XYZ file of C-alpha atoms in Angstrom:
418
model
C -42.450 40.121 -1.381
C -46.190 40.314 0.991
C -45.005 37.722 4.172
C -48.240 35.685 2.870
C -47.644 35.373 -1.042
C -43.641 34.320 0.429
C -44.777 31.582 1.831
C -47.209 30.535 -0.501
C -44.247 30.629 -3.517
C -41.184 28.501 -0.762
C -44.152 25.285 0.052
C -44.994 25.359 -4.057
C -41.056 25.471 -4.246
C -40.690 22.483 -1.457
C -43.758 20.579 -3.381
C -42.059 20.770 -7.237
C -39.379 19.403 -5.763
C -40.612 16.407 -3.774
C -42.064 15.783 -7.285
C -38.842 15.559 -8.390
C -36.685 13.386 -6.227
C -39.444 11.454 -4.803
C -42.576 11.365 -6.920
C -43.411 9.993 -10.061
C -41.516 10.208 -12.814
C -42.713 12.209 -16.241
C -42.598 11.734 -19.555
C -38.977 13.106 -19.127
C -37.043 9.708 -19.119
C -39.109 8.694 -21.746
C -39.342 9.470 -25.583
C -42.770 9.352 -27.118
C -44.636 11.529 -30.215
C -47.848 12.202 -30.942
C -48.041 9.338 -33.178
C -47.715 6.679 -31.166
C -50.471 4.357 -29.110
C -51.684 5.658 -25.927
C -52.757 3.809 -23.354
C -55.652 2.680 -21.896
C -57.092 4.401 -18.603
C -57.485 2.649 -15.786
C -54.658 -0.827 -16.173
C -54.189 -3.583 -13.599
C -53.086 -2.012 -9.847
C -52.185 -5.503 -10.055
C -48.906 -5.077 -7.753
C -50.026 -1.468 -6.808
C -52.058 1.240 -7.211
C -48.776 2.560 -8.947
C -48.391 0.305 -11.740
C -51.650 0.635 -12.739
C -50.711 4.084 -14.101
C -49.842 5.416 -17.529
C -46.720 6.797 -17.914
C -43.553 6.551 -15.930
C -43.228 5.252 -12.432
C -40.469 6.238 -9.671
C -39.494 7.531 -6.754
C -36.214 8.762 -6.316
C -34.476 9.432 -3.120
C -31.284 10.935 -2.065
C -28.872 10.113 -4.509
C -30.734 8.333 -7.267
C -29.798 8.850 -10.509
C -31.849 9.724 -12.418
C -33.547 7.108 -14.929
C -32.044 6.592 -18.586
C -32.588 9.206 -21.633
C -34.005 8.166 -24.603
C -36.773 5.286 -23.559
C -39.080 4.758 -25.989
C -40.078 1.328 -24.911
C -44.141 1.858 -25.618
C -43.918 -0.816 -21.884
C -41.532 -1.417 -19.999
C -40.457 -2.031 -16.134
C -37.174 -3.205 -13.891
C -37.411 -4.905 -10.472
C -35.118 -7.113 -7.947
C -36.197 -10.497 -8.174
C -35.190 -11.157 -4.523
C -37.231 -8.892 -2.949
C -39.927 -8.243 -5.565
C -39.798 -4.546 -5.223
C -40.507 -3.203 -9.092
C -37.490 -0.465 -8.753
C -39.644 2.336 -11.558
C -41.667 1.048 -14.289
C -43.662 2.214 -17.863
C -46.817 1.366 -18.814
C -46.729 -2.361 -17.465
C -49.659 -3.645 -17.552
C -50.510 -2.158 -20.810
C -51.810 -5.592 -22.949
C -49.426 -5.689 -25.910
C -48.560 -8.227 -28.197
C -45.293 -10.494 -26.487
C -43.833 -12.485 -29.794
C -41.953 -14.867 -28.396
C -41.308 -14.191 -25.021
C -45.000 -15.581 -24.225
C -42.788 -18.798 -24.673
C -41.112 -18.201 -21.068
C -45.142 -19.807 -20.474
C -44.473 -22.156 -22.616
C -41.956 -23.292 -21.070
C -42.946 -22.747 -17.348
C -46.032 -24.363 -17.838
C -45.000 -27.478 -19.596
C -41.546 -28.036 -18.505
C -41.496 -30.449 -15.307
C -44.776 -32.295 -17.082
C -44.529 -35.905 -17.493
C -45.177 -36.439 -21.186
C -41.904 -34.978 -21.274
C -39.289 -36.597 -18.654
C -36.886 -37.702 -18.703
C -35.009 -35.097 -21.884
C -33.438 -37.163 -22.371
C -37.016 -39.142 -24.400
C -36.903 -39.829 -28.066
C -39.798 -38.827 -30.078
C -39.696 -38.909 -33.815
C -41.496 -35.671 -35.237
C -44.967 -36.672 -37.190
C -46.041 -33.760 -40.211
C -49.045 -33.591 -38.447
C -46.890 -31.688 -35.280
C -45.803 -28.854 -37.771
C -48.892 -28.692 -39.964
C -50.008 -24.682 -38.353
C -47.021 -23.827 -37.221
C -47.192 -19.830 -38.849
C -46.169 -18.110 -41.908
C -42.977 -17.104 -41.324
C -42.259 -18.565 -37.864
C -38.704 -18.471 -36.706
C -37.563 -22.380 -36.254
C -34.757 -24.362 -35.069
C -35.034 -26.883 -38.636
C -37.067 -29.740 -36.726
C -37.647 -32.411 -40.096
C -40.465 -34.484 -39.564
C -39.934 -38.349 -39.844
C -36.372 -38.040 -37.271
C -35.592 -38.164 -33.952
C -35.032 -34.990 -31.425
C -34.892 -35.284 -27.288
C -36.447 -32.987 -25.363
C -32.922 -31.658 -24.348
C -32.760 -30.553 -28.140
C -36.236 -29.547 -28.666
C -35.713 -27.087 -26.278
C -32.303 -26.078 -26.683
C -33.905 -25.123 -30.506
C -36.747 -23.047 -28.275
C -34.464 -21.257 -26.140
C -31.799 -20.845 -28.926
C -33.685 -20.157 -32.018
C -37.000 -19.339 -30.502
C -38.294 -22.261 -32.534
C -41.583 -22.414 -33.126
C -40.940 -25.805 -34.668
C -39.792 -26.861 -31.019
C -42.522 -25.513 -29.259
C -44.819 -27.368 -31.274
C -43.443 -30.632 -30.743
C -43.713 -30.327 -27.413
C -46.889 -29.440 -27.133
C -47.529 -32.412 -29.054
C -45.930 -34.095 -26.713
C -47.164 -32.639 -23.878
C -51.232 -32.912 -25.314
C -51.880 -30.761 -27.561
C -51.672 -27.246 -29.169
C -54.895 -26.215 -27.075
C -54.367 -28.930 -23.905
C -50.961 -26.812 -24.182
C -53.204 -23.064 -24.712
C -55.350 -23.847 -21.915
C -52.632 -25.089 -19.034
C -50.517 -21.742 -19.715
C -53.852 -19.404 -19.599
C -54.487 -21.543 -15.947
C -50.645 -21.267 -15.281
C -50.902 -17.480 -16.265
C -54.237 -17.028 -13.545
C -52.309 -19.387 -10.822
C -49.267 -16.833 -11.363
C -52.082 -13.232 -11.112
C -50.395 -12.729 -14.201
C -53.754 -11.697 -15.284
C -53.392 -9.419 -18.192
C -52.410 -11.846 -20.460
C -54.277 -13.723 -22.668
C -53.139 -17.080 -24.843
C -53.947 -17.790 -27.595
C -51.164 -19.601 -29.764
C -48.140 -21.357 -27.594
C -45.638 -19.696 -29.021
C -46.094 -16.378 -28.716
C -46.935 -15.895 -32.469
C -49.434 -13.199 -33.686
C -52.366 -14.109 -33.653
C -56.231 -12.205 -32.034
C -56.198 -10.810 -28.822
C -53.138 -12.723 -27.802
C -51.230 -9.913 -25.607
C -49.442 -9.851 -22.276
C -47.638 -7.196 -20.667
C -44.059 -6.477 -18.575
C -45.733 -7.011 -15.904
C -47.042 -10.560 -16.933
C -43.132 -11.369 -18.929
C -41.710 -10.568 -15.622
C -43.596 -12.948 -13.603
C -43.313 -15.944 -16.235
C -39.389 -15.522 -16.230
C -39.101 -15.139 -12.208
C -41.193 -18.701 -11.675
C -39.477 -20.060 -15.127
C -36.271 -18.616 -13.346
C -36.939 -21.514 -10.224
C -36.669 -24.185 -12.437
C -33.005 -25.827 -13.537
C -33.556 -26.497 -16.331
C -35.041 -23.726 -17.156
C -32.163 -21.467 -15.933
C -30.016 -23.924 -18.819
C -31.514 -23.326 -21.550
C -31.860 -19.753 -21.070
C -28.666 -19.078 -20.023
C -26.719 -21.195 -23.201
C -25.443 -19.771 -25.773
C -24.760 -21.988 -28.225
C -25.716 -25.568 -28.838
C -25.522 -28.527 -31.161
C -28.980 -29.136 -33.283
C -29.822 -32.473 -34.282
C -29.765 -32.154 -38.972
C -29.813 -34.539 -40.803
C -29.963 -38.500 -41.103
C -28.207 -40.360 -44.188
C -28.036 -43.784 -44.256
C -25.854 -46.084 -42.634
C -23.680 -42.917 -41.706
C -23.984 -40.940 -37.683
C -26.332 -38.003 -37.304
C -25.192 -34.485 -38.226
C -25.730 -32.148 -36.132
C -25.030 -28.261 -36.485
C -24.142 -25.153 -34.418
C -26.996 -22.057 -32.638
C -26.731 -20.062 -31.256
C -29.049 -17.882 -28.978
C -30.355 -15.079 -30.526
C -30.165 -13.238 -27.396
C -28.357 -11.486 -27.824
C -27.049 -9.255 -24.504
C -26.416 -13.321 -23.894
C -23.982 -13.201 -26.557
C -22.576 -10.115 -27.532
C -23.935 -10.660 -31.199
C -24.457 -8.259 -33.782
C -22.623 -4.960 -32.557
C -24.063 -5.445 -28.980
C -22.050 -6.044 -25.957
C -23.066 -8.507 -23.768
C -24.172 -8.095 -20.235
C -22.459 -8.461 -17.948
C -23.607 -10.952 -15.420
C -26.685 -12.049 -17.974
C -28.498 -14.778 -17.158
C -30.687 -14.884 -19.987
C -33.847 -14.952 -20.290
C -35.733 -14.265 -23.965
C -36.068 -12.036 -26.684
C -38.900 -12.315 -29.109
C -40.173 -10.394 -32.586
C -42.987 -10.164 -34.808
C -44.650 -7.424 -36.717
C -47.681 -6.706 -34.354
C -45.229 -7.070 -31.247
C -41.826 -5.538 -32.404
C -39.007 -5.907 -30.135
C -39.660 -7.598 -26.672
C -37.123 -8.864 -24.513
C -36.835 -9.503 -20.633
C -33.718 -10.251 -18.742
C -32.178 -10.909 -15.757
C -29.080 -10.386 -14.372
C -26.855 -10.358 -11.068
C -24.019 -7.653 -9.943
C -22.772 -7.847 -6.491
C -24.924 -10.639 -5.112
C -27.750 -8.188 -6.492
C -30.034 -9.588 -9.548
C -32.000 -7.755 -11.278
C -35.172 -8.548 -13.813
C -36.122 -5.851 -16.507
C -38.423 -6.470 -19.417
C -39.054 -3.990 -22.393
C -42.150 -3.800 -25.211
C -41.551 -2.728 -28.288
C -39.381 0.014 -28.895
C -40.209 2.997 -30.488
C -35.919 3.668 -31.768
C -34.483 3.359 -34.576
C -31.894 2.915 -33.578
C -30.469 -1.039 -33.898
C -30.954 -3.573 -31.367
C -32.863 -0.685 -29.190
C -34.539 -3.051 -27.049
C -31.470 -4.664 -26.243
C -29.672 -1.188 -25.006
C -32.672 0.144 -23.163
C -32.779 -3.098 -21.117
C -28.439 -3.127 -20.753
C -29.445 0.778 -19.432
C -32.102 -0.022 -17.079
C -29.918 -2.181 -15.864
C -27.767 -0.340 -14.958
C -29.552 2.050 -13.509
C -31.446 -0.647 -11.631
C -27.536 -2.067 -10.142
C -27.078 2.115 -9.927
C -30.413 3.350 -7.889
C -31.357 0.036 -6.163
C -31.275 1.399 -2.595
C -32.323 4.563 -3.359
C -35.646 4.192 -4.428
C -38.872 3.802 -3.183
C -40.432 0.827 -4.744
C -43.535 1.643 -7.650
C -45.605 -1.487 -6.559
C -44.471 -5.853 -6.053
C -44.598 -8.697 -8.416
C -47.225 -10.433 -6.036
C -46.711 -14.219 -5.149
C -49.235 -17.370 -6.778
C -52.744 -17.388 -5.925
C -51.559 -20.801 -4.005
C -48.290 -20.139 -2.879
C -47.315 -19.977 0.893
C -46.968 -16.716 2.755
C -46.575 -17.463 5.812
C -49.930 -16.899 7.089
C -51.531 -20.330 5.362
C -53.963 -19.117 3.495
C -51.940 -18.418 0.719
C -51.480 -14.906 -1.051
C -55.452 -13.671 -1.246
C -54.407 -13.523 2.278
C -51.811 -11.224 2.373
C -53.349 -8.454 -1.005
C -55.996 -9.522 -3.144
C -55.452 -9.745 -6.821
C -56.493 -6.942 -9.160
C -58.873 -8.709 -11.734
C -58.551 -7.360 -15.962
C -60.368 -4.592 -16.848
C -26.903 -28.635 -20.070
C -27.707 -31.433 -18.640
C -29.122 -33.847 -20.417
C -27.547 -35.049 -24.174
C -26.055 -32.362 -26.475
C -23.209 -30.214 -25.558
C -23.776 -26.337 -25.458
C -21.232 -23.921 -24.014
C -22.447 -21.008 -21.752
C -21.740 -17.105 -22.497
C -18.452 -15.414 -21.957
C -20.040 -12.973 -19.228
C -19.712 -12.398 -15.874
C -20.537 -10.398 -12.721
C -18.290 -6.984 -12.499
C -17.468 -7.286 -9.520
C -15.399 -10.101 -9.765
C -18.291 -11.472 -7.739
C -20.537 -14.655 -8.535
C -21.947 -14.504 -11.793
C -25.480 -16.315 -13.000
C -24.834 -17.476 -17.018
C -21.546 -19.451 -17.562
C -20.093 -22.609 -17.159
C -19.917 -25.485 -19.962
C -16.725 -26.858 -19.964
C -16.863 -30.319 -21.995
C -20.282 -31.207 -22.175
C -21.213 -30.363 -18.418
C -22.476 -27.812 -16.868
C -21.086 -26.732 -13.391
C -23.104 -25.505 -10.874
C -22.755 -23.448 -7.889
C -24.529 -22.560 -4.876
C -24.911 -19.117 -4.447
C -26.653 -16.738 -1.702
C -30.153 -17.598 -0.543
C -32.441 -16.947 -3.680
C -35.756 -15.501 -1.853
C -38.120 -13.918 -4.113
C -40.018 -11.982 -1.443
C -40.816 -12.028 2.650
C -43.605 -14.228 1.533
C -42.923 -16.238 -1.249
C -39.542 -17.895 -1.429
C -37.471 -19.302 -3.127
C -34.752 -22.575 -3.207
C -30.915 -21.500 -4.192
C -30.695 -19.400 -6.686
C -27.895 -21.642 -9.070
C -24.921 -19.260 -9.598
C -23.336 -20.299 -13.274
C -18.997 -20.362 -12.758
C -16.726 -21.648 -15.562
C -14.624 -24.552 -14.839
C -11.190 -23.039 -14.396
């Protein structure tokens, strides 16, 4: 073989090898069919140019495991919650119906509002509060003319994904229109620019969309709030029921619909899981955002609308991505980053925009709760656990920093009382 042709072959082989080892992965790890909708061209590049590309993006380094096979989500992303590094993604800025994962934005927007404080505050539900629930909405069982505490209602939101509880809290906050307006403003503050809010509960509505990237931002922001962490990590609780005259009010048990937390319906509880939120509607399919900790590493994963016919595919694909993320941490070059809010102090004194401009669009409280029995796999500290005798056990852990420009308070670690 002539030397020139031999040299050309060597260069070509080296280039191809570098693509497989370092460059973005192709759809080899993503099962798709010609009948499925295709992501749009020109998606947002918030967080980095590579995140705006369609298909699977991953930069594998030496010793990094390949991505899981049979990933069928239209959009997914796995990120390091502490550094903000996006380890791998698949169409993360594809604007899709979010279903009840949008409740993370609802909670992050209104949870600390004065109108909803303290969480022991009681409110008697009015007929008007439940008048506009979508047909077929998921409900926790809130009834008119009965009182509920704010704490009760948040348990209904996070455990049973109750749209009835969302609408009552929205009424207390100032009404659904105000809630939607403030949710949209908060999404824009977080630089979640793929999101359009139409309903506070995530129920299918025309033009209501979000993205795997934005849902991850909502979860990351919400996890800074102690109450948010408590509710999303709670597996079971008692919810107020009927009130019969002259008798103590009844209650009934509710269980979190996040099956990676509870291990229900044939899904294995994920070790180290600490929430966050799952969802399902006809148009959105199944959606899920989760956070988990192992060996001091905290990861976020979001999966939207798997096409697999396998039962509970959204949880299984999320779990496989978390497994990959923990194994790949430190062995991949990030494909992007989770941006800080616009107003965050980045260390420059000028907020997030001074560092990187955004790319625009193209319990504590009454009631007894029981947390999930999922712990860190290494014998280290787990996030998700810890209710005994009705009291949440809070143990300070290692510093939980969003990234070098957006520091957070310590992440609360949850341990069972021994």
